[in-house]
Coordinates of C-alpha atoms in Angstrom, one line a residue:
X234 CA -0.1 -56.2 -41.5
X235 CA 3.4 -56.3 -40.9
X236 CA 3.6 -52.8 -40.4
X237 CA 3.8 -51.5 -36.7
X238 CA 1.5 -49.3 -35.0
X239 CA 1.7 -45.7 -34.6
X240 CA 3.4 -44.7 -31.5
X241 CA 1.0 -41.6 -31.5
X242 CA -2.3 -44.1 -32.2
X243 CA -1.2 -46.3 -28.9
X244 CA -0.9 -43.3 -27.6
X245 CA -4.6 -42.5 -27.9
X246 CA -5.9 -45.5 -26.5
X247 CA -7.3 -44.7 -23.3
X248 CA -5.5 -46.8 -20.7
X249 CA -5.5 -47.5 -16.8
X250 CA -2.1 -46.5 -14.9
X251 CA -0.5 -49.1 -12.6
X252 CA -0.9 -46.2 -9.9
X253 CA -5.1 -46.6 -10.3
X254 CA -4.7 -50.2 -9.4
X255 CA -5.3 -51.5 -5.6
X256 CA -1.9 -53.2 -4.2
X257 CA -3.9 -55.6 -1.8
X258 CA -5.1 -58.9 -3.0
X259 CA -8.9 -59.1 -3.0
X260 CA -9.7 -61.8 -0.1
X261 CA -12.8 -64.1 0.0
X262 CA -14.3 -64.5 3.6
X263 CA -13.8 -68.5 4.4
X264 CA -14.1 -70.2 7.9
X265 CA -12.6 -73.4 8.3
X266 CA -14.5 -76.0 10.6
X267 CA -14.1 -79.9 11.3
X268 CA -17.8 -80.9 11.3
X269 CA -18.6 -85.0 11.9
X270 CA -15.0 -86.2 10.2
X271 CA -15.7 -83.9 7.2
X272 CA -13.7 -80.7 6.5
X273 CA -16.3 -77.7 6.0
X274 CA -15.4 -74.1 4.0
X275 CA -17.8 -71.9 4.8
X276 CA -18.3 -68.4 3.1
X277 CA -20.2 -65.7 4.4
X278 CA -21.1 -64.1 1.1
X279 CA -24.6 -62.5 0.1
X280 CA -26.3 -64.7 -2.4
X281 CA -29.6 -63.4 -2.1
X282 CA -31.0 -66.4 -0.2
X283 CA -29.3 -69.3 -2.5
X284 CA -27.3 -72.1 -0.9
X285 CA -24.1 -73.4 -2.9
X286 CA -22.7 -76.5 -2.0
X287 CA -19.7 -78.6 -3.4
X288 CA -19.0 -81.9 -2.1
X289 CA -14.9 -82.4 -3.1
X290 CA -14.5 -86.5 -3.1
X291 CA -10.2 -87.3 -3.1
X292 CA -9.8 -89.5 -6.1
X293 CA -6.3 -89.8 -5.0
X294 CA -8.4 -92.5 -3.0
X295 CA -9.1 -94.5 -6.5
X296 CA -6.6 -96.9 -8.4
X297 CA -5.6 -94.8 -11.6
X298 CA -7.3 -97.2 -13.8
X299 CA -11.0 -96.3 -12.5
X300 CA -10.2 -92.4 -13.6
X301 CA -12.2 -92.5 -17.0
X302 CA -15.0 -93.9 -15.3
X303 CA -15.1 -90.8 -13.1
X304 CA -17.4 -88.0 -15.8
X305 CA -19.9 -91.1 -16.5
X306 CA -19.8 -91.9 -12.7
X307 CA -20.9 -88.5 -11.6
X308 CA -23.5 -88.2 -14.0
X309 CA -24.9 -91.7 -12.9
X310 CA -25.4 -90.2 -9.5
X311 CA -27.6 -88.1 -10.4
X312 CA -29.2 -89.7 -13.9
X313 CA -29.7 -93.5 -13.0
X314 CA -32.6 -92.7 -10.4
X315 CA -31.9 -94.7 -7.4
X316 CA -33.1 -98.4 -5.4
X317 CA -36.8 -96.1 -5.1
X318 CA -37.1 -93.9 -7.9
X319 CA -36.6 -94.1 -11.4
X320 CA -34.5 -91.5 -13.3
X321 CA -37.4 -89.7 -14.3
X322 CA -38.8 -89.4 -11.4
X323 CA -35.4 -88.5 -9.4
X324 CA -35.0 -86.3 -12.4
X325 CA -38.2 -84.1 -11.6
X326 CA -37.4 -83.8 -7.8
X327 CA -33.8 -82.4 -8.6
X328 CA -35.2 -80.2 -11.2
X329 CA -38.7 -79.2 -9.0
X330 CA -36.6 -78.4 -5.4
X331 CA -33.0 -77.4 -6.4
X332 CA -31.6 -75.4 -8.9
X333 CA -29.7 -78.4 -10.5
X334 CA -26.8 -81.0 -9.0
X335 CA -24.1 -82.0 -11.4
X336 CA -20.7 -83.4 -11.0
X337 CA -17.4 -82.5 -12.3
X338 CA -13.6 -82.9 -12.0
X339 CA -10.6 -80.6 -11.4
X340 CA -7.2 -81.8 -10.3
X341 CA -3.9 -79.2 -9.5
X342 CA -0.5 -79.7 -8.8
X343 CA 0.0 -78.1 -5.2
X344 CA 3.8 -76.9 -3.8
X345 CA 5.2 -75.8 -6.8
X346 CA 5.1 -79.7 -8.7
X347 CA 6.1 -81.2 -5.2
X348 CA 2.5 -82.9 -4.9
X349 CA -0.6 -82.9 -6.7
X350 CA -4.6 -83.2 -6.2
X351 CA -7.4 -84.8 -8.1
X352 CA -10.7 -84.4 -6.7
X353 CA -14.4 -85.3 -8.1
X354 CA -16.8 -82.6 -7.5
X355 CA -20.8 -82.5 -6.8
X356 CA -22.3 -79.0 -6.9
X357 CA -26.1 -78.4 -6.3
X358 CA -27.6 -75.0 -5.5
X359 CA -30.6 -74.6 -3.5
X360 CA -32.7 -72.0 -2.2
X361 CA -32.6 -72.0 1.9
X362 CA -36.6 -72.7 2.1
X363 CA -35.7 -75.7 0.0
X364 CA -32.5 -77.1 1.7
X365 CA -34.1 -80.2 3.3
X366 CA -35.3 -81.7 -0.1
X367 CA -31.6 -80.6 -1.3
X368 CA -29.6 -82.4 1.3
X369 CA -32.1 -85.8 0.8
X370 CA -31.5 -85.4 -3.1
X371 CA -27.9 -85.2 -2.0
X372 CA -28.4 -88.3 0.1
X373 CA -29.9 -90.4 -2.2
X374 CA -27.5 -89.7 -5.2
X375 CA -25.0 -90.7 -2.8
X376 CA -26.1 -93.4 -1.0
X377 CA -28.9 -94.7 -3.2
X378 CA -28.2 -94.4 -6.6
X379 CA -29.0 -97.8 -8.7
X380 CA -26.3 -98.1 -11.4
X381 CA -27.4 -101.6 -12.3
X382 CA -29.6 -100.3 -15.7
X383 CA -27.9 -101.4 -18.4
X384 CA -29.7 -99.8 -21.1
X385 CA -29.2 -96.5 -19.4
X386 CA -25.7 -96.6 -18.6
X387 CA -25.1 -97.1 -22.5
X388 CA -27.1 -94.4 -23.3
X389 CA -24.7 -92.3 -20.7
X390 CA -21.6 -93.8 -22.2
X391 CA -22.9 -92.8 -25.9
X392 CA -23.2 -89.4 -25.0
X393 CA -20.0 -88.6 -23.7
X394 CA -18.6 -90.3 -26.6
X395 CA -20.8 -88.3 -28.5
X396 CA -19.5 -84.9 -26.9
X397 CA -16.3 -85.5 -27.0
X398 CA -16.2 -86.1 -30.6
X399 CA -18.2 -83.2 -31.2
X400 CA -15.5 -81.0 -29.1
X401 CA -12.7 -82.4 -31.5
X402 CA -13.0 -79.4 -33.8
X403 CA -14.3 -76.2 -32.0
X404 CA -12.1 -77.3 -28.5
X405 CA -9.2 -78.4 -30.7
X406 CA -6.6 -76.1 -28.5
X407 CA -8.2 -77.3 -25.6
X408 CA -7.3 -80.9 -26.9
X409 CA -3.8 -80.1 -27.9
X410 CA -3.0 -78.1 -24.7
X411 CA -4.4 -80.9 -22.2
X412 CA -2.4 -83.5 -24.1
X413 CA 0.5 -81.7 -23.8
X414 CA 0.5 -80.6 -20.5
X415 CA 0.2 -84.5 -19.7
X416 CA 3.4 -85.5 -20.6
X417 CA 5.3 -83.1 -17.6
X418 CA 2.5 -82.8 -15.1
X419 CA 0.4 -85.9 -12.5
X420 CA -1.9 -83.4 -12.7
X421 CA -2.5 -82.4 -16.0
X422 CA -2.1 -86.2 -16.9
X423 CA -4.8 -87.1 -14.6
X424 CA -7.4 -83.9 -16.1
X425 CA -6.3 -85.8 -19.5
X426 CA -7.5 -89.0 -18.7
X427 CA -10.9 -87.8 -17.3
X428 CA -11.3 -84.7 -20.5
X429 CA -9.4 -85.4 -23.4
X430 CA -7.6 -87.6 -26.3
X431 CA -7.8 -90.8 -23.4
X432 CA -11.0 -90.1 -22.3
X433 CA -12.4 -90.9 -25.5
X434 CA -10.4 -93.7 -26.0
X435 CA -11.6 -94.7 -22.8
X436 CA -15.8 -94.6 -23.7
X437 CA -15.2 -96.4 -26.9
X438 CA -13.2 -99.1 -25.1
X439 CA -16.2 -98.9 -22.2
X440 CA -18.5 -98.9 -24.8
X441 CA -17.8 -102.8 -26.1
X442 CA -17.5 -103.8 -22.4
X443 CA -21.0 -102.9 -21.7
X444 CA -22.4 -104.7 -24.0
X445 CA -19.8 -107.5 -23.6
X446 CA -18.9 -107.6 -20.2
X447 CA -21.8 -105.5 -18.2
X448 CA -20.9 -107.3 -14.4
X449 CA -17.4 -106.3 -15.2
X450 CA -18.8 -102.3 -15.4
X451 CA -20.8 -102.3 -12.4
X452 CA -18.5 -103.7 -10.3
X453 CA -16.0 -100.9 -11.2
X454 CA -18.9 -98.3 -10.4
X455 CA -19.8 -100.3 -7.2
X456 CA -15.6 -99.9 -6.3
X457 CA -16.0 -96.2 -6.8
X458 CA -19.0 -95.9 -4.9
X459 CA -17.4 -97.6 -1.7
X460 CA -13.9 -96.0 -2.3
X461 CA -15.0 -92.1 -3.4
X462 CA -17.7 -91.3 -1.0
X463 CA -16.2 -91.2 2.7
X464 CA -16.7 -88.6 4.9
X465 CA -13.1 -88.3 5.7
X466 CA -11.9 -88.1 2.2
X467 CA -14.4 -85.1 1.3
X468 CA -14.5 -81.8 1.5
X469 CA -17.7 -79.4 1.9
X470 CA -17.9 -76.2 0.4
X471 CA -21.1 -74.1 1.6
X472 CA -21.6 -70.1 0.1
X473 CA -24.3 -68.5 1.9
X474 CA -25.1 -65.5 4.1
X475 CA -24.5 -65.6 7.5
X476 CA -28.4 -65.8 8.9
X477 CA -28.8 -68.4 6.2
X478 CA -26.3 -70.6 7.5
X479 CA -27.2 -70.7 11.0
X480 CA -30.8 -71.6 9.6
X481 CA -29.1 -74.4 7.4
X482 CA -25.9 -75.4 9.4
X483 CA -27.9 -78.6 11.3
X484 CA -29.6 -80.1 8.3
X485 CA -26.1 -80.2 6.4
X486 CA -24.6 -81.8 9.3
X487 CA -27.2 -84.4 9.0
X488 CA -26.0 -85.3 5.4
X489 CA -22.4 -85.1 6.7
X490 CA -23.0 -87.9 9.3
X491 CA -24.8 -90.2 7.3
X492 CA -22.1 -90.7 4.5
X493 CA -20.0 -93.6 5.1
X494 CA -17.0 -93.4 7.8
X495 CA -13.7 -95.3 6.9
X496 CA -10.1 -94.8 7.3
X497 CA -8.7 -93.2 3.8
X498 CA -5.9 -94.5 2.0
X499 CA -3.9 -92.9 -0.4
X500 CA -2.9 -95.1 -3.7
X501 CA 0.0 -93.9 -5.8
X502 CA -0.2 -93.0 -9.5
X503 CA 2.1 -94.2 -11.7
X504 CA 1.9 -91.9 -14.8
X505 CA 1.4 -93.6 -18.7
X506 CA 1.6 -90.7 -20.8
X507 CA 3.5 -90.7 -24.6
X508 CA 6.7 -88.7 -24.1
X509 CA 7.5 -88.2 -27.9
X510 CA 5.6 -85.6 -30.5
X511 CA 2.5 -86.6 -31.6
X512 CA 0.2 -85.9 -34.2
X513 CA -4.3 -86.1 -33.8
X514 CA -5.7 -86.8 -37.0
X515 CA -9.1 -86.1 -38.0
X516 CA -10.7 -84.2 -41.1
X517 CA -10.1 -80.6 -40.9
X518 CA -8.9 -77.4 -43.1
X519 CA -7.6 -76.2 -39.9
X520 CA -4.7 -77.1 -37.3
X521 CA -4.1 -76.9 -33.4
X522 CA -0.4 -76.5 -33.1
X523 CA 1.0 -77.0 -29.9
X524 CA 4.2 -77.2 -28.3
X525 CA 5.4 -77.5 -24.4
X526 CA 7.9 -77.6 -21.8
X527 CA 8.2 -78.0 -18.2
X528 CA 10.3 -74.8 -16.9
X529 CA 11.1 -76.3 -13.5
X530 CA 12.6 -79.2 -15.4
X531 CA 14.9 -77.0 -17.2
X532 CA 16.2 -75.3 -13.6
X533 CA 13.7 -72.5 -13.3
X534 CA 12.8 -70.6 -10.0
X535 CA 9.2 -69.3 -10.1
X536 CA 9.4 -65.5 -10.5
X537 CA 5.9 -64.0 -10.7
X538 CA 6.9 -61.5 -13.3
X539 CA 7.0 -64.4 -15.6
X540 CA 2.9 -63.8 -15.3
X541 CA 3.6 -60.4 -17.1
X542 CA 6.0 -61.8 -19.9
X543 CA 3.2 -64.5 -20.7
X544 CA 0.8 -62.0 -20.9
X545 CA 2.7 -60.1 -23.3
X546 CA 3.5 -62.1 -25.3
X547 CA -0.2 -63.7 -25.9
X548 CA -1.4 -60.1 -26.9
X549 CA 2.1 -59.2 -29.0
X550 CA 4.3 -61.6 -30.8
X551 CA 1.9 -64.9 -30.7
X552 CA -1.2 -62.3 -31.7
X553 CA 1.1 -60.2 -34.8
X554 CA 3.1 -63.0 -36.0
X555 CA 0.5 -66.6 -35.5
X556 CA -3.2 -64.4 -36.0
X557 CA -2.6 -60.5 -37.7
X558 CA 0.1 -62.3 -40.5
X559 CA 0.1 -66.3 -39.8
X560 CA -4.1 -66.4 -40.3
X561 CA -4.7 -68.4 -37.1
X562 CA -8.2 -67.6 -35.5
X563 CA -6.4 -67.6 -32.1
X564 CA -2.7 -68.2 -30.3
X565 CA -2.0 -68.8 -26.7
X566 CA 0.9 -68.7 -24.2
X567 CA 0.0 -70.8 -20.5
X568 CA 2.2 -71.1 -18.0
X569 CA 1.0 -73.1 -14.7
X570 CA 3.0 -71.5 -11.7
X571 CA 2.3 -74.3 -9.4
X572 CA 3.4 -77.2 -12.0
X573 CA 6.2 -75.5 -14.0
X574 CA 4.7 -76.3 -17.4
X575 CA 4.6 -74.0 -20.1
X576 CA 2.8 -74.4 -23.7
X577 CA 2.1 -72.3 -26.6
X578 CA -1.4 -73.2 -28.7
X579 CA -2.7 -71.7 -31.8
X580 CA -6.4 -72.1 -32.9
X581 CA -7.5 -73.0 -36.3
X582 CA -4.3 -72.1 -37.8
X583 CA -3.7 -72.8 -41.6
X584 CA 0.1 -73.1 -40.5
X585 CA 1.9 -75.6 -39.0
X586 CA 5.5 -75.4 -39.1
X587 CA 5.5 -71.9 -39.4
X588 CA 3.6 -71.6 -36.4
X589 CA 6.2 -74.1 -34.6
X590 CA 8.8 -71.8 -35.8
X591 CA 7.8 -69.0 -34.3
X592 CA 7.2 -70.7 -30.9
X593 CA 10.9 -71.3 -31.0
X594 CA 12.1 -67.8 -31.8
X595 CA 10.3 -66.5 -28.5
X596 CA 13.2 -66.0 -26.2
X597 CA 15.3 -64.3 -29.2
X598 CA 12.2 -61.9 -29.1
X599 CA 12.5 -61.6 -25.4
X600 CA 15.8 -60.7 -26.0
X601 CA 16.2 -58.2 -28.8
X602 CA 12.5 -56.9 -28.4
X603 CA 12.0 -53.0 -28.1
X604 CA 9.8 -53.0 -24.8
X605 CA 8.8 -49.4 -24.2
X606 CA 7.3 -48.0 -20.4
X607 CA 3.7 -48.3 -22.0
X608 CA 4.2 -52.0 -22.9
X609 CA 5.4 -53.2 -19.5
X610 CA 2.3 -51.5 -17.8
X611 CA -0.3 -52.7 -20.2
X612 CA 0.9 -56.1 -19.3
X613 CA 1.4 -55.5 -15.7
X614 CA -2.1 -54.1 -15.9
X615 CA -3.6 -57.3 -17.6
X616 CA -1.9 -59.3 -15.1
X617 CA -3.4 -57.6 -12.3
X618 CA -6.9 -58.1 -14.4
X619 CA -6.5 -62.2 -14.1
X620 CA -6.6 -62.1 -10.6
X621 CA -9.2 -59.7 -10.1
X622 CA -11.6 -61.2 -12.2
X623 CA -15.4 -60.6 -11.5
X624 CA -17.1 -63.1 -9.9
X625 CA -20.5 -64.1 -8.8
X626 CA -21.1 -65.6 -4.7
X627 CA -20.9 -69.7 -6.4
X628 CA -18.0 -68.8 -8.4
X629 CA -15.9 -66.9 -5.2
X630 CA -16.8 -70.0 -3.4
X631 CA -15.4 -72.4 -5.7
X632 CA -12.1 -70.2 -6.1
X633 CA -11.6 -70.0 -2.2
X634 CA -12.0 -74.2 -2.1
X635 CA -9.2 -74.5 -5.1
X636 CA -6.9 -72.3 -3.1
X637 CA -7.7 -74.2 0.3
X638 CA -7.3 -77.3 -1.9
X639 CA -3.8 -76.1 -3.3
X640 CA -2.2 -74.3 -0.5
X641 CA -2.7 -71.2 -2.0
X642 CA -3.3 -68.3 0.9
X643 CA -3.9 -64.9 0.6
X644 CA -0.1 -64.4 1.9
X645 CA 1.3 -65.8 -1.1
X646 CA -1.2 -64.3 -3.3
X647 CA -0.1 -61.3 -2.1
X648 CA 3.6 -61.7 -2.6
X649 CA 2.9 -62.5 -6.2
X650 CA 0.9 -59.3 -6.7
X651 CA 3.1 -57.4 -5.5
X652 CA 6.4 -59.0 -7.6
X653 CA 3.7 -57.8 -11.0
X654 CA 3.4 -54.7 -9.8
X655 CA 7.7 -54.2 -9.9
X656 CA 7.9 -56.1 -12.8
X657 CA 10.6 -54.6 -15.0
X658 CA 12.3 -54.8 -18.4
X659 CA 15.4 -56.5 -17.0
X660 CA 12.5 -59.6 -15.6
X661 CA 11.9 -59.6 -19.4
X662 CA 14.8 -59.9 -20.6
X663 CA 15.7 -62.5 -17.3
X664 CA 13.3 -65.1 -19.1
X665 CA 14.3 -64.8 -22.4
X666 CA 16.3 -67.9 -21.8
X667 CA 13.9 -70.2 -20.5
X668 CA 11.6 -69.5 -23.2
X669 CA 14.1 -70.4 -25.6
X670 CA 14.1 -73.8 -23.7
X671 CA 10.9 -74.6 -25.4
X672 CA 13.0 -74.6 -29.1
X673 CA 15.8 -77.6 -28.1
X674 CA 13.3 -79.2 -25.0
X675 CA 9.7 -78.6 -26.0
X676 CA 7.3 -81.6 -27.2
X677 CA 5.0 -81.0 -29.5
X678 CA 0.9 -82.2 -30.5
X679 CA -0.5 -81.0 -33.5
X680 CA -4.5 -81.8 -34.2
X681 CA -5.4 -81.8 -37.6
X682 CA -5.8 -83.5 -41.1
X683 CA -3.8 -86.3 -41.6
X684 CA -1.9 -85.3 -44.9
X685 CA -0.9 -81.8 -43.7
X686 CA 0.8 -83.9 -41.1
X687 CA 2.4 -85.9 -43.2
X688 CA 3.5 -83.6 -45.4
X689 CA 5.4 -81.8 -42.1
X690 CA 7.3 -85.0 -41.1
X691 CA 8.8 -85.2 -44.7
X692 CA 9.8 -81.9 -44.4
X693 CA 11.8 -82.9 -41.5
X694 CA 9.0 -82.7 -38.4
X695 CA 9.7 -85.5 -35.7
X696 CA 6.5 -87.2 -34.9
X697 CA 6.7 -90.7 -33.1
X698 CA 2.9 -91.2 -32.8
X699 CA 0.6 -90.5 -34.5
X700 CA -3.9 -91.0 -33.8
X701 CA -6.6 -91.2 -36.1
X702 CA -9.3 -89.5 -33.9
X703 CA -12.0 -89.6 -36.9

């Protein structure tokens, strides 16, 4: 296994050449219109006669500590029933006129780490015969929804407990990176709080004030209600063809004017994240080893041929020395252009020091690595592949509202594509530095049992706090 490959077999591998590949960015159609105080993003797509809609509420509206209500809020919107209808009942007319509402979160920095987003999302899907009953379930998950049911509420909360600690294992990596990236990023700490290590924390703290201190809870869920959904905080999101919009355009304008109409008001975040190493403890055979660092921090300039060197490095030296010879399922190398914030994961990996090793020697691969012509374009290639994923209508949509959201235009996209396409050896060999920043200013989370921990911090690991997840 240690044993490189063939020149001749890589040779053999049939291969695209950076000269098949289109130099213009791949544009989604969007119109931007102010419609009754809310912004609307409309895109003409063909979706064979379905209607996508996502509603984008600011939680930058919110105080910070409301933020691990948000997942159990959104689902109450549409799994309480409202003042009319039980959740049953409100259940079966979602399920009998749309093709489901649901609610989720996303959050980005914006202006390379200058600023930062956190917005609560409700997506439904409709077909166009159906779009009245869609825009009155809208209305009344809105408006309308009674969150004063105890019983349910707990049953809500139990769940998400339940699914979190379920995720502990198999989305281990996902754990470790979303912790990590919370220590350098507003973003990233604010996606923690809602997704990962806090969140739970959160529901099992929530859980006892249910049962303890149930006014307390549904006055926090009445605050959200009357803070989050404001027509001049939200953004609409509408995919649909063009003769299905003019047929639907007046019945979503209905929905727009009847949400509530107030001034917006921005609060400011003060981040609480650890800053030291950290060890997750739970019973496992397996670790997730992670370790981060924010580039920008360190002095770096965003150069999009640091896209290619990622790339590279996730299907070379993380892949032959943490999976073909370390035994780790899976190891990954993330960098986030618009925070700065680089980490390298591994997935149920049976090493742990060894595998933080090996992050550290990174930029001394960079630097003394033979990088052949082939190489280069398989990774320029790949990189061109992440931004021209396939996508269905719904999921176009959504992309186009993140890049409105972020400030990302087709302008800059297309600056960025075109910096891959020139990457070089020398852009290789240019970030073999800040890659060795990770070795003397990375932090490090490591998920796993509690003894193989231990046994790392007395051979000379630094690890200020340490969790007992399970």
């Amino acid at each position: 296994q240690e044993e490189p490959d063939d020149p001749r077999d890589l040779a053999g591998i049939p291969s695209l050449k950076v000269s098949d590949l289109t130099p213009e960015v791949t544009t989604i159609p969007i119109q931007i219109q102010d419609q009754d105080r809310v912004s609307v993003l409309y895109h003409e797509l063909d979706t064979n006669g379905v209607v996508y809609l996502d509603l984008a509420f600011d939680l930058r509206q919110l105080h910070q500590k409301l933020l691990g209500y948000i997942p159990v809020f959104g689902r109450c919107l549409v799994e309480m029933g409202t003042d009319k209808e039980d959740e049953v009942s409100f259940n079966q007319r979602i399920q009998s006129k749309t093709g489901g509402i649901h609610a989720e979160s996303w959050t980005s920095m914006k202006d390379e780490g200058r600023d930062f987003g956190a917005w609560m999302l409700l997506r439904g899907k409709a077909m166009l015969d159906k779009v009245p009953d869609f825009v009155s379930l809208l209305e009344d998950a809105l408006l309308r929804a009674n969150f004063d049911n105890q019983a349910r509420f707990r049953q809500i909360v139990l769940e998400e407990k339940a699914k979190m600690e379920q995720r502990l294992v198999p989305a281990g990596h996902q754990i470790v990176n979303m912790r990590l990236r919370a220590k350098y990023s507003f973003a990233d700490w604010a996606f923690e709080h809602m997704h990962g290590v806090s969140y739970l924390l959160f529901l099992r703290y929530l859980l006892q004030e249910v049962d303890t201190s149930w006014d307390k809870v549904l006055a926090s869920l009445e605050e959200i209600r009357q803070v989050l959904i404001n027509a001049r905080s939200m953004v609409a999101n509408l995919t649909l063809d063009g003769a299905s919009w003019s047929g639907a355009e007046t019945t979503f304008q209905g929905l727009f004017s009847s949400l509530p109409d107030r001034e917006p008001g921005r609060i400011t975040w003060l981040a609480e994240c650890l800053q030291g190493n950290e060890g997750l403890t739970l019973p496992s055979q397996v670790n997730y080893v992670g370790k981060g660092v924010d580039l920008y921090a360190q002095g770096y300039t965003f150069d999009p041929s640091s896209l290619v060197v990622n790339r590279y490095l996730r299907t070379s030296w993380l892949w032959d020395k943490l999976r073909v010879q370390g035994g780790a399922y899976g190891a990954f190398s993330l960098f986030d252009h618009l925070s700065g914030v680089l980490t390298m994961v591994s997935y149920r990996d049976p090493q742990l020091l060894g595998t933080l090793d090996v992050y550290d020697q990174t930029g001394n691969f960079l630097q003394n690595a033979r990088l052949d012509d082939a190489e280069i374009e398989r990774a320029v290639i790949g990189s061109i592949g992440d931004m021209d994923r396939h996508q269905l209508p719904d999921a176009k949509g959504l992309t186009s509202m993140f890049r409105y959201l972020t400030g990302e235009t087709d302008e800059k996209r297309q600056l960025r594509r075109d910096a891959i396409l020139k990457t070089t050896r020398d852009d290789f060999r240019a970030m073999a530095q800040w890659y060795s920043t990770i070795s003397q200013a990375g932090k490090v989370v490591v998920l796993g049992d509690k003894s193989r921990i231990d046994r790392a911090v007395q051979q000379g690991l630094s690890m200020e706090h340490v969790w007992e997840l399970l």
